[in-house]
Coordinates of C-alpha atoms in Angstrom, one line a residue:
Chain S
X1245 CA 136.3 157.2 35.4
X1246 CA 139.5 156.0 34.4
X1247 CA 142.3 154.1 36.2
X1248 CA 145.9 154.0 35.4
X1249 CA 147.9 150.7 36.1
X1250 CA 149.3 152.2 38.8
X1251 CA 146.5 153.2 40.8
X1252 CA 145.3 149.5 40.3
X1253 CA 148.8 148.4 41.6
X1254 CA 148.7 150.7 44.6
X1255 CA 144.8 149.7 45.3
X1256 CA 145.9 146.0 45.2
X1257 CA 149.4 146.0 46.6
X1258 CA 149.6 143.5 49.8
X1259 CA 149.2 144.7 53.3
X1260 CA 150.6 143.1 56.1
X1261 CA 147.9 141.8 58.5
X1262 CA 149.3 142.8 61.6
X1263 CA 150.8 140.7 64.4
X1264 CA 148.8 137.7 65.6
X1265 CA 146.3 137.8 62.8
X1266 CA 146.7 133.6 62.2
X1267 CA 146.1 133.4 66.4
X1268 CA 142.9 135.2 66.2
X1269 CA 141.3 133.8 62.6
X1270 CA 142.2 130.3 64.7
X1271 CA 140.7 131.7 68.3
X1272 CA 137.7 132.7 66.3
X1273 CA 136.9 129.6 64.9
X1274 CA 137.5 127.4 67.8
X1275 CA 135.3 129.7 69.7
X1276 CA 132.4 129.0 67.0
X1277 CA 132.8 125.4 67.4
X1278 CA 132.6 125.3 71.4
X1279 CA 129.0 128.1 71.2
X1280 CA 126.0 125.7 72.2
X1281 CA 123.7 125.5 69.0
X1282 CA 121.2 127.9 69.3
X1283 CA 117.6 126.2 68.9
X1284 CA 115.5 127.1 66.0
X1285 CA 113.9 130.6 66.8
X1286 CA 109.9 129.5 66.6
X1287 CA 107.3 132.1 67.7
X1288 CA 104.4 131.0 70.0
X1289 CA 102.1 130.9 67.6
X1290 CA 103.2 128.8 64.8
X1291 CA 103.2 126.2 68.1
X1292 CA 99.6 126.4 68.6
X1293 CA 99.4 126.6 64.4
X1294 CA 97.2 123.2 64.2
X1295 CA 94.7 124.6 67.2
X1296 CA 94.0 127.8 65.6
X1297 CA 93.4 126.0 62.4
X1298 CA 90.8 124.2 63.9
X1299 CA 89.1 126.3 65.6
X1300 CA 89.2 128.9 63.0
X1301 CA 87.5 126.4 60.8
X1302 CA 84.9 125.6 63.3
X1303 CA 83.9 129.2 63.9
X1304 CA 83.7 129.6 59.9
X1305 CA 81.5 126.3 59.9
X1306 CA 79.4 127.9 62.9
X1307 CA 79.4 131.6 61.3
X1308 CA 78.5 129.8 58.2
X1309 CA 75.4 127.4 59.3
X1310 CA 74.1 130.7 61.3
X1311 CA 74.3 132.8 58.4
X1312 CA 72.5 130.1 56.2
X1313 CA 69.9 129.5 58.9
X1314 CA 68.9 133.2 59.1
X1315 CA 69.1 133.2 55.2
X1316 CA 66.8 130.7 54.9
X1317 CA 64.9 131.8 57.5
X1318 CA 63.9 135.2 55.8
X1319 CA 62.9 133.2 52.0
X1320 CA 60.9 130.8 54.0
X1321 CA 59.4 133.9 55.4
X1322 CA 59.0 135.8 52.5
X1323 CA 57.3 133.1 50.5
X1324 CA 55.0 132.1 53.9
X1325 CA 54.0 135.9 52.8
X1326 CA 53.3 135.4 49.7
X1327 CA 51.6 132.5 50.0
X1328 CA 49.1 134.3 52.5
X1329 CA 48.8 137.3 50.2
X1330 CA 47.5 134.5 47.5
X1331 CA 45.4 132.5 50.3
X1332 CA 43.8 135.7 51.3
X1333 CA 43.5 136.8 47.6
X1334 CA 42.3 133.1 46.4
X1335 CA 39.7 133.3 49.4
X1336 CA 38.8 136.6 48.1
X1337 CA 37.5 135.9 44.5
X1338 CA 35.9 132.2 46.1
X1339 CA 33.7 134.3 48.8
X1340 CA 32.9 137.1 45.7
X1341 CA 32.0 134.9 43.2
X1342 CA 30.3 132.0 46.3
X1343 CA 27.8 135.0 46.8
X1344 CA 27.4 136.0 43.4
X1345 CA 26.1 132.8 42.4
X1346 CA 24.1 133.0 45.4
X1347 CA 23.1 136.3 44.8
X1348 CA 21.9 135.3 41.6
X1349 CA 20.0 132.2 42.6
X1350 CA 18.0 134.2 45.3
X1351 CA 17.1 137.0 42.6
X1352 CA 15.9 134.3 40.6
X1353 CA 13.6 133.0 43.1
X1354 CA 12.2 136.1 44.8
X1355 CA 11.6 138.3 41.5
X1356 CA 8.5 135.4 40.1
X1357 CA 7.4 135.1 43.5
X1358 CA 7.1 139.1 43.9
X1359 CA 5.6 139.3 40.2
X1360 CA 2.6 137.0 41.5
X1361 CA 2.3 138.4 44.6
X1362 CA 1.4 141.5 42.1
X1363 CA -1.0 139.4 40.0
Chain U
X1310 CA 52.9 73.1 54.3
X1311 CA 54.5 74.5 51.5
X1312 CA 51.3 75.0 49.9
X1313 CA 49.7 76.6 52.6
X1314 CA 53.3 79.2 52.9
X1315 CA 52.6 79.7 49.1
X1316 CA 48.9 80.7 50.0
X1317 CA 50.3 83.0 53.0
X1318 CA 53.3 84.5 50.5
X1319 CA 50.3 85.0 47.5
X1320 CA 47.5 86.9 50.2
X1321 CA 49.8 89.1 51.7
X1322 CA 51.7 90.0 48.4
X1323 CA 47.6 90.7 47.1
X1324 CA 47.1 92.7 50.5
X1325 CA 49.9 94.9 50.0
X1326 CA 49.1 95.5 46.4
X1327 CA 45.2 96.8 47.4
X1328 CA 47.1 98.8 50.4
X1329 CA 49.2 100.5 47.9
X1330 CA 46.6 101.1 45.2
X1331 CA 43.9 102.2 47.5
X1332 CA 45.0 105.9 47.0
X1333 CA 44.7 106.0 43.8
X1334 CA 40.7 104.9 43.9
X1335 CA 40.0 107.7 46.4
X1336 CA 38.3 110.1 44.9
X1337 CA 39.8 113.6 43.9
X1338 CA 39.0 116.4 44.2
X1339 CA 41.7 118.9 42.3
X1340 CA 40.5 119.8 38.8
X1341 CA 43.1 120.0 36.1
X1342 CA 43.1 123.4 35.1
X1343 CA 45.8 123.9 32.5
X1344 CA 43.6 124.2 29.7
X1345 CA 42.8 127.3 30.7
X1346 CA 46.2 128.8 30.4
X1347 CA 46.4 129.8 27.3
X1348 CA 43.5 132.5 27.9
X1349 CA 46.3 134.4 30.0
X1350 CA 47.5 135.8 26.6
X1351 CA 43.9 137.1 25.9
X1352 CA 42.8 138.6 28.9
X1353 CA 43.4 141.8 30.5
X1354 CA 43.5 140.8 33.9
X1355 CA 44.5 137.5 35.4
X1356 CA 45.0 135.6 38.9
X1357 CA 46.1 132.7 38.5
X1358 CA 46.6 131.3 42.0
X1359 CA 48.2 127.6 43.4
X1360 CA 48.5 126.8 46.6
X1361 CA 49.0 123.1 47.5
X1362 CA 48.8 121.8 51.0
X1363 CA 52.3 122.8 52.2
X1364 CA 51.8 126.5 51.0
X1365 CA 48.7 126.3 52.6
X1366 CA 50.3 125.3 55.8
X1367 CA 53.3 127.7 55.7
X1368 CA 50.6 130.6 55.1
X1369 CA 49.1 129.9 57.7
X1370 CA 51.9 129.2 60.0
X1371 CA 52.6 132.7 59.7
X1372 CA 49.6 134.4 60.3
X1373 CA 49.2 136.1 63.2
X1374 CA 46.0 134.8 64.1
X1375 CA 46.6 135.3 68.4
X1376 CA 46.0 138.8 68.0
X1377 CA 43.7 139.6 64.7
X1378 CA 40.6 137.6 65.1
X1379 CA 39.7 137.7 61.2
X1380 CA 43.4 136.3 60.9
X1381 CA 42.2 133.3 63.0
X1382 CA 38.8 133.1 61.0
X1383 CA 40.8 132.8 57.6
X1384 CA 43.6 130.7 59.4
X1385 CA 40.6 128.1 60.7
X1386 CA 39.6 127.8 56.8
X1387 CA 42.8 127.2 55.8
X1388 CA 44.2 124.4 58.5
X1389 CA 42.7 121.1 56.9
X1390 CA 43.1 122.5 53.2
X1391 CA 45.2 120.4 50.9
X1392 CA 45.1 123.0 48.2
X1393 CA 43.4 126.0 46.5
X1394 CA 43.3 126.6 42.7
X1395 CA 42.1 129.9 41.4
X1396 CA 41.9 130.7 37.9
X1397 CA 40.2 134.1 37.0
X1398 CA 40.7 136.0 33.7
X1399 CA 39.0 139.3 32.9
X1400 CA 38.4 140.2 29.6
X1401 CA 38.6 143.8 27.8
X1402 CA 36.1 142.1 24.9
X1403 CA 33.7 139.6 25.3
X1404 CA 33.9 135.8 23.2
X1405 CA 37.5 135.5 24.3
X1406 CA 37.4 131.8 25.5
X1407 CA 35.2 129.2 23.6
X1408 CA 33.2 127.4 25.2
X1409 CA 34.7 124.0 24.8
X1410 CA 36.8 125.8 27.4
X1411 CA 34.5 125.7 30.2
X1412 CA 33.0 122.3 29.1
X1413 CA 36.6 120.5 29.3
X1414 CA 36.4 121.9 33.2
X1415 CA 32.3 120.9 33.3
X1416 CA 33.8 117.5 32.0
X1417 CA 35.6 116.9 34.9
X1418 CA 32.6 117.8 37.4
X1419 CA 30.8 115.0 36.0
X1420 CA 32.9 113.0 37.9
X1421 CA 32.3 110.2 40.8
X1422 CA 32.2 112.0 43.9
X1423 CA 30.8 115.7 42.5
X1424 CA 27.4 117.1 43.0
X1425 CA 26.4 120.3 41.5
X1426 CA 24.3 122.0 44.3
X1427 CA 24.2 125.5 42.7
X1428 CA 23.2 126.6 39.1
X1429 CA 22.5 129.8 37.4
X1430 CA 22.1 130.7 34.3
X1431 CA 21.1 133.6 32.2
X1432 CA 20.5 133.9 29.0
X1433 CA 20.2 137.4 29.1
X1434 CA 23.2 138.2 30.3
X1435 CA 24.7 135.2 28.8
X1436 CA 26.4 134.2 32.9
X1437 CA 26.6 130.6 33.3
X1438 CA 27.3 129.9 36.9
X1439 CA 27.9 126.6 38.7
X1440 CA 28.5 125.8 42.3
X1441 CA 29.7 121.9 42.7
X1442 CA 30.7 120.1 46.0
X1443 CA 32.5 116.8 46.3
X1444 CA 31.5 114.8 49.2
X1445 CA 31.8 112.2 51.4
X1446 CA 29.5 111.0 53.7
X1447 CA 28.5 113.9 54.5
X1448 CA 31.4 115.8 54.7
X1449 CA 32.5 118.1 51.9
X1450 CA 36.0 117.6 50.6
X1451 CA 36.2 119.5 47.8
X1452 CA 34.3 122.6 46.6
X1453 CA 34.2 124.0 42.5
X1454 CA 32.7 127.7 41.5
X1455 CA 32.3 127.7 37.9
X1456 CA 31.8 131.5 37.1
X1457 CA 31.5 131.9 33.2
X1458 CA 30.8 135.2 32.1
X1459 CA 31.0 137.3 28.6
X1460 CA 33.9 139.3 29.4
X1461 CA 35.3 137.1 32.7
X1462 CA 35.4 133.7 33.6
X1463 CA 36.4 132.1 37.2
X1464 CA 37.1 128.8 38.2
X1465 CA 37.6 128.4 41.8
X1466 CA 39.1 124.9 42.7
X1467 CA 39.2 124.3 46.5
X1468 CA 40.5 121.0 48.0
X1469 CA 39.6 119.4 51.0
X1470 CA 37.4 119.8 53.9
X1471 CA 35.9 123.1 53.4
X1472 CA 32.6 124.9 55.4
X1473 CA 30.9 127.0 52.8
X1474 CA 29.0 129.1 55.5
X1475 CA 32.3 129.8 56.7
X1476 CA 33.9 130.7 53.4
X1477 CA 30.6 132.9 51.9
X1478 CA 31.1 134.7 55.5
X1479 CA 34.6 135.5 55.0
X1480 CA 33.2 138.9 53.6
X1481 CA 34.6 142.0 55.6
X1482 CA 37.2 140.0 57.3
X1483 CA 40.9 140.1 56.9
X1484 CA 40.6 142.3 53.9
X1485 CA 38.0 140.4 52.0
X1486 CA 35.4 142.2 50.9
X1487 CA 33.1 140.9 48.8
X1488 CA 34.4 142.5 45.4
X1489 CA 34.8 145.8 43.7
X1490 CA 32.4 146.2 41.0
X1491 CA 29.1 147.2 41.7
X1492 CA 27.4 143.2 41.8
X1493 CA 30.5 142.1 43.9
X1494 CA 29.3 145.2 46.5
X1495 CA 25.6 144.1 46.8
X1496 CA 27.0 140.9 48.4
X1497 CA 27.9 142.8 51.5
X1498 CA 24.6 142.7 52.0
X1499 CA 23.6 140.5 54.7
X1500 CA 19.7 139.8 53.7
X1501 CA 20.5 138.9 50.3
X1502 CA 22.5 136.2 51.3
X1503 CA 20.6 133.1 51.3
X1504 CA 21.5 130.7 53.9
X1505 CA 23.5 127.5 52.4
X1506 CA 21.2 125.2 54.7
X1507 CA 18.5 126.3 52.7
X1508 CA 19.9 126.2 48.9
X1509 CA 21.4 122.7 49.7
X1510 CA 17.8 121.4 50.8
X1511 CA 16.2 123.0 47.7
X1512 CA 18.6 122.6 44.9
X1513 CA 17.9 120.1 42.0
X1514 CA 19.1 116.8 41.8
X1515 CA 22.0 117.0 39.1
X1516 CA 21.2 116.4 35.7
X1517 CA 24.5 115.3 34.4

């Protein structure tokens, strides 16, 4: 787009502000200086900020403990299992091989007793 | 008087030392079994269990032995335990393990304290068995089943107070029967079971 000189000279020409204009620039500003100062717009929230904070921490300490509790809970369960599947198994081979050694030892005596109950 | 302070200073210092030492003269009864763990590679089949005192106790802490009356039987065995040590290893071919493997574990049953109250042996069927008991007084506080056979060997290590009645009538309960293979099956047989009483009274004085 292009613009001639005199477009520019037209845009830019002065213009008369109009009667009173310094009266009201000066009314404006006077009435800027006598407004009360508004005080800092804070929200509710951000007042109770430090609160929150701490009880938002002590719920996550409490969630946290809970969660680790119940966690530890369940392996402490788990290898309270597994150590009664190995009791049980451990007490299994003692008691089988305990009364195969038995077993044995009371073969070995009542087989030569029968054989000369034969003779 | 600073003679006699020395004197104090000197017997209580030697008191504390005997108090401290004391444990260590007690006899017992856990075998060291980790010579035997390099048979794992060999055998076909293996349980290796260890359970030390505070397994023991957090097995049975969990068992529910209010409502299952075998649990309670097991959990009674179990209560004054301070450990079980099962090593068993099954074999698909026989003369896998030597037998300076089983003497390093007969080794140690020579020990103060152990009395071999069971033996068996067959040449036939080349099975070695040994039952040993540590005591005191008359109490049993430790219990070893020696179990040496071509294709399988078994070393049962149990520690502490321990009723063998109990534990050879464990068969039946709480899932324990007394084995699969056919010689394991003819335990369950009550009137082959010879009563412990009895063995005890007969068996031979050790020879070791």
């Amino acid at each position: 787009m292009h613009f001639s000189e005199d477009d520019l000279r037209a845009a830019l020409k002065r213009q008369d502000p109009g009667e009173g204009f310094a009266q009201r620039v000066m009314a404006r500003v006077n009435q800027a200086e006598s407004a009360p100062e508004k005080p800092p717009r804070r929200v509710w929230f951000l007042r109770l900020r430090p609160a929150l904070v701490a009880v938002a921490a002590v719920l996550l300490l409490v969630i946290g403990l809970v969660v680790g509790y119940q966690q530890e809970q369940v392996a402490q369960q788990a290898r309270a299992r597994k150590a009664e599947q190995q009791a049980v198994l451990a007490l299994r081979i003692a008691n089988a091989k305990l009364n195969r050694v038995f077993e044995r030892v009371n073969q070995r005596q009542t087989v030569p007793k029968v054989q000369r109950e034969s003779l | 008087m600073t003679n006699k302070r020395i004197h104090i200073a000197l017997w209580t210092g030697a008191i504390m030392i005997f108090a401290w030492a004391m444990p260590g003269f007690a006899q017992n009864a856990r075998l060291e079994l980790k010579n035997l763990e390099k048979l794992s590679s060999k055998a076909s089949e293996v349980h290796d269990i260890t359970l030390d005192g505070a397994m023991l106790q957090l097995a049975s802490k969990f068992m529910n032995a209010a409502d299952d009356p075998d649990a309670a039987e097991v959990k009674d065995i179990l209560k004054d335990l301070k450990g079980i040590y099962v090593k068993n290893f099954e074999f698909d071919q026989p003369n896998q393990y030597s037998q300076a493997d089983v003497q390093a574990i007969r080794a140690q049953l020579t020990g103060p304290g152990w009395q071999r109250i069971v033996e068996s042996r067959s040449e036939h069927s080349r099975e070695h068995d040994e039952i040993y008991v540590m005591k005191q007084g008359k109490a049993i506080t430790g219990l070893a089943i020696l179990v040496a056979e071509p294709t399988e060997l078994t070393v049962v290590n149990i520690v502490g107070p321990i009723d063998i009645n109990k534990l050879a009538a464990l068969q039946g309960h709480f899932n324990i029967p007394g084995g699969d293979d056919s010689s394991d099956k003819k335990m369950k047989d009550q009137s082959t079971k010879p009563q412990l009483q009895k063995r005890e009274a007969a068996h031979e004085p050790r020879d070791n």
